Amino acid sequence: PINTQAMAVYGIKAGFTREEVRDRHKKLISRLHPDIGGSDYLTGQLNAARDILVRELQKSDQSTEM
């Protein structure tokens, strides 16, 4: 099952692509990064959500290869 909490962090829906995750990450990290006054906590949450979504895509890719 897709992690809906990670999808909510990025504001994306089921059927998302790597490009959507990458684009949303760039947009959000540019606002939340600690170097520009953002939060370490929020950056960590954003990165964790990205990692979960990328893993979901990798699992999906592997299941379609079989």
PDB file of N, CA and C in Angstrom:
ATOM      1  N   PRO A   1       0.820  -1.206   0.000  1.00  0.00           N
ATOM      2  CA  PRO A   1       0.000   0.000   0.000  1.00  0.00           C
ATOM      3  C   PRO A   1       0.859   1.264   0.000  1.00  0.00           C
ATOM      4  N   ILE A   2       0.389   2.244  -0.697  1.00  0.00           N
ATOM      5  CA  ILE A   2       1.104   3.518  -0.786  1.00  0.00           C
ATOM      6  C   ILE A   2       0.972   4.267   0.537  1.00  0.00           C
ATOM      7  N   ASN A   3       2.032   4.903   0.965  1.00  0.00           N
ATOM      8  CA  ASN A   3       2.029   5.656   2.208  1.00  0.00           C
ATOM      9  C   ASN A   3       1.324   6.993   1.987  1.00  0.00           C
ATOM     10  N   THR A   4       0.091   7.088   2.458  1.00  0.00           N
ATOM     11  CA  THR A   4      -0.701   8.294   2.224  1.00  0.00           C
ATOM     12  C   THR A   4      -0.174   9.495   3.000  1.00  0.00           C
ATOM     13  N   GLN A   5       0.467   9.254   4.128  1.00  0.00           N
ATOM     14  CA  GLN A   5       1.031  10.373   4.891  1.00  0.00           C
ATOM     15  C   GLN A   5       2.167  11.029   4.109  1.00  0.00           C
ATOM     16  N   ALA A   6       3.024  10.222   3.506  1.00  0.00           N
ATOM     17  CA  ALA A   6       4.111  10.776   2.697  1.00  0.00           C
ATOM     18  C   ALA A   6       3.549  11.518   1.489  1.00  0.00           C
ATOM     19  N   MET A   7       2.494  10.985   0.892  1.00  0.00           N
ATOM     20  CA  MET A   7       1.867  11.661  -0.243  1.00  0.00           C
ATOM     21  C   MET A   7       1.277  12.997   0.190  1.00  0.00           C
ATOM     22  N   ALA A   8       0.701  13.045   1.375  1.00  0.00           N
ATOM     23  CA  ALA A   8       0.104  14.279   1.873  1.00  0.00           C
ATOM     24  C   ALA A   8       1.168  15.352   2.109  1.00  0.00           C
ATOM     25  N   VAL A   9       2.342  14.942   2.596  1.00  0.00           N
ATOM     26  CA  VAL A   9       3.431  15.894   2.809  1.00  0.00           C
ATOM     27  C   VAL A   9       3.772  16.597   1.500  1.00  0.00           C
ATOM     28  N   TYR A  10       3.752  15.846   0.421  1.00  0.00           N
ATOM     29  CA  TYR A  10       4.104  16.390  -0.892  1.00  0.00           C
ATOM     30  C   TYR A  10       2.909  16.932  -1.666  1.00  0.00           C
ATOM     31  N   GLY A  11       1.721  16.662  -1.177  1.00  0.00           N
ATOM     32  CA  GLY A  11       0.538  17.152  -1.869  1.00  0.00           C
ATOM     33  C   GLY A  11       0.323  16.480  -3.215  1.00  0.00           C
ATOM     34  N   ILE A  12       0.621  15.177  -3.273  1.00  0.00           N
ATOM     35  CA  ILE A  12       0.444  14.440  -4.519  1.00  0.00           C
ATOM     36  C   ILE A  12      -0.554  13.307  -4.313  1.00  0.00           C
ATOM     37  N   LYS A  13      -1.040  12.782  -5.420  1.00  0.00           N
ATOM     38  CA  LYS A  13      -2.053  11.721  -5.383  1.00  0.00           C
ATOM     39  C   LYS A  13      -1.471  10.427  -5.923  1.00  0.00           C
ATOM     40  N   ALA A  14      -2.196   9.340  -5.688  1.00  0.00           N
ATOM     41  CA  ALA A  14      -1.791   8.034  -6.200  1.00  0.00           C
ATOM     42  C   ALA A  14      -1.533   8.138  -7.696  1.00  0.00           C
ATOM     43  N   GLY A  15      -0.570   7.363  -8.157  1.00  0.00           N
ATOM     44  CA  GLY A  15      -0.194   7.416  -9.560  1.00  0.00           C
ATOM     45  C   GLY A  15       0.897   8.434  -9.828  1.00  0.00           C
ATOM     46  N   PHE A  16       1.503   8.970  -8.766  1.00  0.00           N
ATOM     47  CA  PHE A  16       2.548   9.978  -8.895  1.00  0.00           C
ATOM     48  C   PHE A  16       3.768   9.400  -9.620  1.00  0.00           C
ATOM     49  N   THR A  17       4.577  10.298 -10.157  1.00  0.00           N
ATOM     50  CA  THR A  17       5.792   9.905 -10.876  1.00  0.00           C
ATOM     51  C   THR A  17       7.029  10.407 -10.131  1.00  0.00           C
ATOM     52  N   ARG A  18       8.170   9.886 -10.530  1.00  0.00           N
ATOM     53  CA  ARG A  18       9.440  10.361  -9.952  1.00  0.00           C
ATOM     54  C   ARG A  18       9.609  11.857 -10.188  1.00  0.00           C
ATOM     55  N   GLU A  19       9.204  12.292 -11.366  1.00  0.00           N
ATOM     56  CA  GLU A  19       9.335  13.708 -11.702  1.00  0.00           C
ATOM     57  C   GLU A  19       8.494  14.574 -10.771  1.00  0.00           C
ATOM     58  N   GLU A  20       7.289  14.119 -10.449  1.00  0.00           N
ATOM     59  CA  GLU A  20       6.439  14.874  -9.524  1.00  0.00           C
ATOM     60  C   GLU A  20       7.092  14.969  -8.150  1.00  0.00           C
ATOM     61  N   VAL A  21       7.629  13.857  -7.674  1.00  0.00           N
ATOM     62  CA  VAL A  21       8.288  13.853  -6.363  1.00  0.00           C
ATOM     63  C   VAL A  21       9.491  14.797  -6.403  1.00  0.00           C
ATOM     64  N   ARG A  22      10.301  14.701  -7.450  1.00  0.00           N
ATOM     65  CA  ARG A  22      11.486  15.561  -7.574  1.00  0.00           C
ATOM     66  C   ARG A  22      11.101  17.036  -7.620  1.00  0.00           C
ATOM     67  N   ASP A  23      10.113  17.361  -8.441  1.00  0.00           N
ATOM     68  CA  ASP A  23       9.708  18.759  -8.578  1.00  0.00           C
ATOM     69  C   ASP A  23       9.130  19.315  -7.282  1.00  0.00           C
ATOM     70  N   ARG A  24       8.282  18.542  -6.624  1.00  0.00           N
ATOM     71  CA  ARG A  24       7.697  18.992  -5.353  1.00  0.00           C
ATOM     72  C   ARG A  24       8.782  19.134  -4.292  1.00  0.00           C
ATOM     73  N   HIS A  25       9.746  18.201  -4.285  1.00  0.00           N
ATOM     74  CA  HIS A  25      10.825  18.271  -3.301  1.00  0.00           C
ATOM     75  C   HIS A  25      11.623  19.556  -3.490  1.00  0.00           C
ATOM     76  N   LYS A  26      11.982  19.855  -4.720  1.00  0.00           N
ATOM     77  CA  LYS A  26      12.741  21.084  -4.993  1.00  0.00           C
ATOM     78  C   LYS A  26      11.982  22.315  -4.514  1.00  0.00           C
ATOM     79  N   LYS A  27      10.703  22.351  -4.815  1.00  0.00           N
ATOM     80  CA  LYS A  27       9.887  23.512  -4.441  1.00  0.00           C
ATOM     81  C   LYS A  27       9.794  23.646  -2.919  1.00  0.00           C
ATOM     82  N   LEU A  28       9.516  22.535  -2.249  1.00  0.00           N
ATOM     83  CA  LEU A  28       9.344  22.587  -0.795  1.00  0.00           C
ATOM     84  C   LEU A  28      10.664  22.826  -0.068  1.00  0.00           C
ATOM     85  N   ILE A  29      11.727  22.165  -0.513  1.00  0.00           N
ATOM     86  CA  ILE A  29      13.011  22.324   0.178  1.00  0.00           C
ATOM     87  C   ILE A  29      13.527  23.747   0.033  1.00  0.00           C
ATOM     88  N   SER A  30      13.180  24.398  -1.065  1.00  0.00           N
ATOM     89  CA  SER A  30      13.637  25.783  -1.245  1.00  0.00           C
ATOM     90  C   SER A  30      12.975  26.719  -0.240  1.00  0.00           C
ATOM     91  N   ARG A  31      11.879  26.280   0.347  1.00  0.00           N
ATOM     92  CA  ARG A  31      11.186  27.088   1.360  1.00  0.00           C
ATOM     93  C   ARG A  31      11.509  26.669   2.788  1.00  0.00           C
ATOM     94  N   LEU A  32      11.889  25.407   2.963  1.00  0.00           N
ATOM     95  CA  LEU A  32      12.010  24.857   4.311  1.00  0.00           C
ATOM     96  C   LEU A  32      13.436  24.595   4.779  1.00  0.00           C
ATOM     97  N   HIS A  33      14.415  24.724   3.898  1.00  0.00           N
ATOM     98  CA  HIS A  33      15.784  24.372   4.262  1.00  0.00           C
ATOM     99  C   HIS A  33      16.300  25.279   5.385  1.00  0.00           C
ATOM    100  N   PRO A  34      16.996  24.693   6.351  1.00  0.00           N
ATOM    101  CA  PRO A  34      17.512  25.479   7.481  1.00  0.00           C
ATOM    102  C   PRO A  34      18.465  26.603   7.076  1.00  0.00           C
ATOM    103  N   ASP A  35      19.176  26.442   5.983  1.00  0.00           N
ATOM    104  CA  ASP A  35      20.115  27.479   5.548  1.00  0.00           C
ATOM    105  C   ASP A  35      19.418  28.777   5.148  1.00  0.00           C
ATOM    106  N   ILE A  36      18.123  28.700   4.892  1.00  0.00           N
ATOM    107  CA  ILE A  36      17.381  29.914   4.515  1.00  0.00           C
ATOM    108  C   ILE A  36      16.311  30.246   5.549  1.00  0.00           C
ATOM    109  N   GLY A  37      16.548  29.794   6.770  1.00  0.00           N
ATOM    110  CA  GLY A  37      15.643  30.133   7.860  1.00  0.00           C
ATOM    111  C   GLY A  37      14.559  29.107   8.120  1.00  0.00           C
ATOM    112  N   GLY A  38      14.654  27.978   7.450  1.00  0.00           N
ATOM    113  CA  GLY A  38      13.676  26.918   7.660  1.00  0.00           C
ATOM    114  C   GLY A  38      14.018  26.077   8.883  1.00  0.00           C
ATOM    115  N   SER A  39      13.426  24.927   8.942  1.00  0.00           N
ATOM    116  CA  SER A  39      13.519  24.073  10.116  1.00  0.00           C
ATOM    117  C   SER A  39      14.225  22.760   9.803  1.00  0.00           C
ATOM    118  N   ASP A  40      15.130  22.349  10.692  1.00  0.00           N
ATOM    119  CA  ASP A  40      15.759  21.034  10.563  1.00  0.00           C
ATOM    120  C   ASP A  40      14.709  19.937  10.623  1.00  0.00           C
ATOM    121  N   TYR A  41      13.751  20.096  11.519  1.00  0.00           N
ATOM    122  CA  TYR A  41      12.705  19.090  11.685  1.00  0.00           C
ATOM    123  C   TYR A  41      11.889  18.937  10.401  1.00  0.00           C
ATOM    124  N   LEU A  42      11.429  20.051   9.840  1.00  0.00           N
ATOM    125  CA  LEU A  42      10.606  19.975   8.633  1.00  0.00           C
ATOM    126  C   LEU A  42      11.402  19.453   7.446  1.00  0.00           C
ATOM    127  N   THR A  43      12.664  19.832   7.351  1.00  0.00           N
ATOM    128  CA  THR A  43      13.513  19.317   6.284  1.00  0.00           C
ATOM    129  C   THR A  43      13.668  17.807   6.428  1.00  0.00           C
ATOM    130  N   GLY A  44      13.848  17.346   7.650  1.00  0.00           N
ATOM    131  CA  GLY A  44      13.951  15.904   7.906  1.00  0.00           C
ATOM    132  C   GLY A  44      12.683  15.167   7.522  1.00  0.00           C
ATOM    133  N   GLN A  45      11.537  15.754   7.856  1.00  0.00           N
ATOM    134  CA  GLN A  45      10.251  15.142   7.503  1.00  0.00           C
ATOM    135  C   GLN A  45      10.074  15.090   5.989  1.00  0.00           C
ATOM    136  N   LEU A  46      10.462  16.153   5.330  1.00  0.00           N
ATOM    137  CA  LEU A  46      10.352  16.229   3.877  1.00  0.00           C
ATOM    138  C   LEU A  46      11.243  15.174   3.219  1.00  0.00           C
ATOM    139  N   ASN A  47      12.463  15.046   3.695  1.00  0.00           N
ATOM    140  CA  ASN A  47      13.389  14.056   3.144  1.00  0.00           C
ATOM    141  C   ASN A  47      12.907  12.637   3.417  1.00  0.00           C
ATOM    142  N   ALA A  48      12.375  12.391   4.603  1.00  0.00           N
ATOM    143  CA  ALA A  48      11.856  11.058   4.928  1.00  0.00           C
ATOM    144  C   ALA A  48      10.677  10.703   4.027  1.00  0.00           C
ATOM    145  N   ALA A  49       9.785  11.657   3.805  1.00  0.00           N
ATOM    146  CA  ALA A  49       8.637  11.415   2.924  1.00  0.00           C
ATOM    147  C   ALA A  49       9.113  11.125   1.507  1.00  0.00           C
ATOM    148  N   ARG A  50      10.099  11.891   1.033  1.00  0.00           N
ATOM    149  CA  ARG A  50      10.650  11.645  -0.305  1.00  0.00           C
ATOM    150  C   ARG A  50      11.208  10.232  -0.408  1.00  0.00           C
ATOM    151  N   ASP A  51      11.964   9.810   0.594  1.00  0.00           N
ATOM    152  CA  ASP A  51      12.561   8.478   0.570  1.00  0.00           C
ATOM    153  C   ASP A  51      11.488   7.389   0.520  1.00  0.00           C
ATOM    154  N   ILE A  52      10.418   7.575   1.258  1.00  0.00           N
ATOM    155  CA  ILE A  52       9.308   6.607   1.252  1.00  0.00           C
ATOM    156  C   ILE A  52       8.676   6.544  -0.132  1.00  0.00           C
ATOM    157  N   LEU A  53       8.426   7.692  -0.725  1.00  0.00           N
ATOM    158  CA  LEU A  53       7.784   7.722  -2.039  1.00  0.00           C
ATOM    159  C   LEU A  53       8.681   7.119  -3.113  1.00  0.00           C
ATOM    160  N   VAL A  54       9.978   7.384  -3.048  1.00  0.00           N
ATOM    161  CA  VAL A  54      10.907   6.807  -4.023  1.00  0.00           C
ATOM    162  C   VAL A  54      10.951   5.288  -3.869  1.00  0.00           C
ATOM    163  N   ARG A  55      10.949   4.797  -2.633  1.00  0.00           N
ATOM    164  CA  ARG A  55      10.919   3.344  -2.403  1.00  0.00           C
ATOM    165  C   ARG A  55       9.643   2.734  -2.976  1.00  0.00           C
ATOM    166  N   GLU A  56       8.514   3.415  -2.805  1.00  0.00           N
ATOM    167  CA  GLU A  56       7.251   2.931  -3.370  1.00  0.00           C
ATOM    168  C   GLU A  56       7.353   2.804  -4.884  1.00  0.00           C
ATOM    169  N   LEU A  57       7.961   3.802  -5.514  1.00  0.00           N
ATOM    170  CA  LEU A  57       8.131   3.754  -6.968  1.00  0.00           C
ATOM    171  C   LEU A  57       9.055   2.613  -7.373  1.00  0.00           C
ATOM    172  N   GLN A  58      10.109   2.372  -6.613  1.00  0.00           N
ATOM    173  CA  GLN A  58      11.030   1.284  -6.924  1.00  0.00           C
ATOM    174  C   GLN A  58      10.336  -0.060  -6.801  1.00  0.00           C
ATOM    175  N   LYS A  59       9.522  -0.228  -5.752  1.00  0.00           N
ATOM    176  CA  LYS A  59       8.755  -1.476  -5.591  1.00  0.00           C
ATOM    177  C   LYS A  59       7.823  -1.676  -6.763  1.00  0.00           C
ATOM    178  N   SER A  60       7.175  -0.606  -7.169  1.00  0.00           N
ATOM    179  CA  SER A  60       6.245  -0.667  -8.292  1.00  0.00           C
ATOM    180  C   SER A  60       6.975  -1.049  -9.573  1.00  0.00           C
ATOM    181  N   ASP A  61       8.159  -0.468  -9.787  1.00  0.00           N
ATOM    182  CA  ASP A  61       8.960  -0.801 -10.962  1.00  0.00           C
ATOM    183  C   ASP A  61       9.362  -2.278 -10.964  1.00  0.00           C
ATOM    184  N   GLN A  62       9.731  -2.785  -9.799  1.00  0.00           N
ATOM    185  CA  GLN A  62      10.167  -4.181  -9.692  1.00  0.00           C
ATOM    186  C   GLN A  62       9.004  -5.130  -9.940  1.00  0.00           C
ATOM    187  N   SER A  63       7.832  -4.781  -9.469  1.00  0.00           N
ATOM    188  CA  SER A  63       6.679  -5.673  -9.644  1.00  0.00           C
ATOM    189  C   SER A  63       6.207  -5.703 -11.091  1.00  0.00           C
ATOM    190  N   THR A  64       6.427  -4.642 -11.840  1.00  0.00           N
ATOM    191  CA  THR A  64       6.017  -4.632 -13.247  1.00  0.00           C
ATOM    192  C   THR A  64       7.038  -5.328 -14.139  1.00  0.00           C
ATOM    193  N   GLU A  65       8.268  -5.502 -13.644  1.00  0.00           N
ATOM    194  CA  GLU A  65       9.287  -6.183 -14.424  1.00  0.00           C
ATOM    195  C   GLU A  65       9.090  -7.690 -14.436  1.00  0.00           C
ATOM    196  N   MET A  66       8.359  -8.221 -13.485  1.00  0.00           N
ATOM    197  CA  MET A  66       8.192  -9.677 -13.368  1.00  0.00           C
ATOM    198  C   MET A  66       7.182 -10.199 -14.331  1.00  0.00           C
TER     199      MET A  66
END
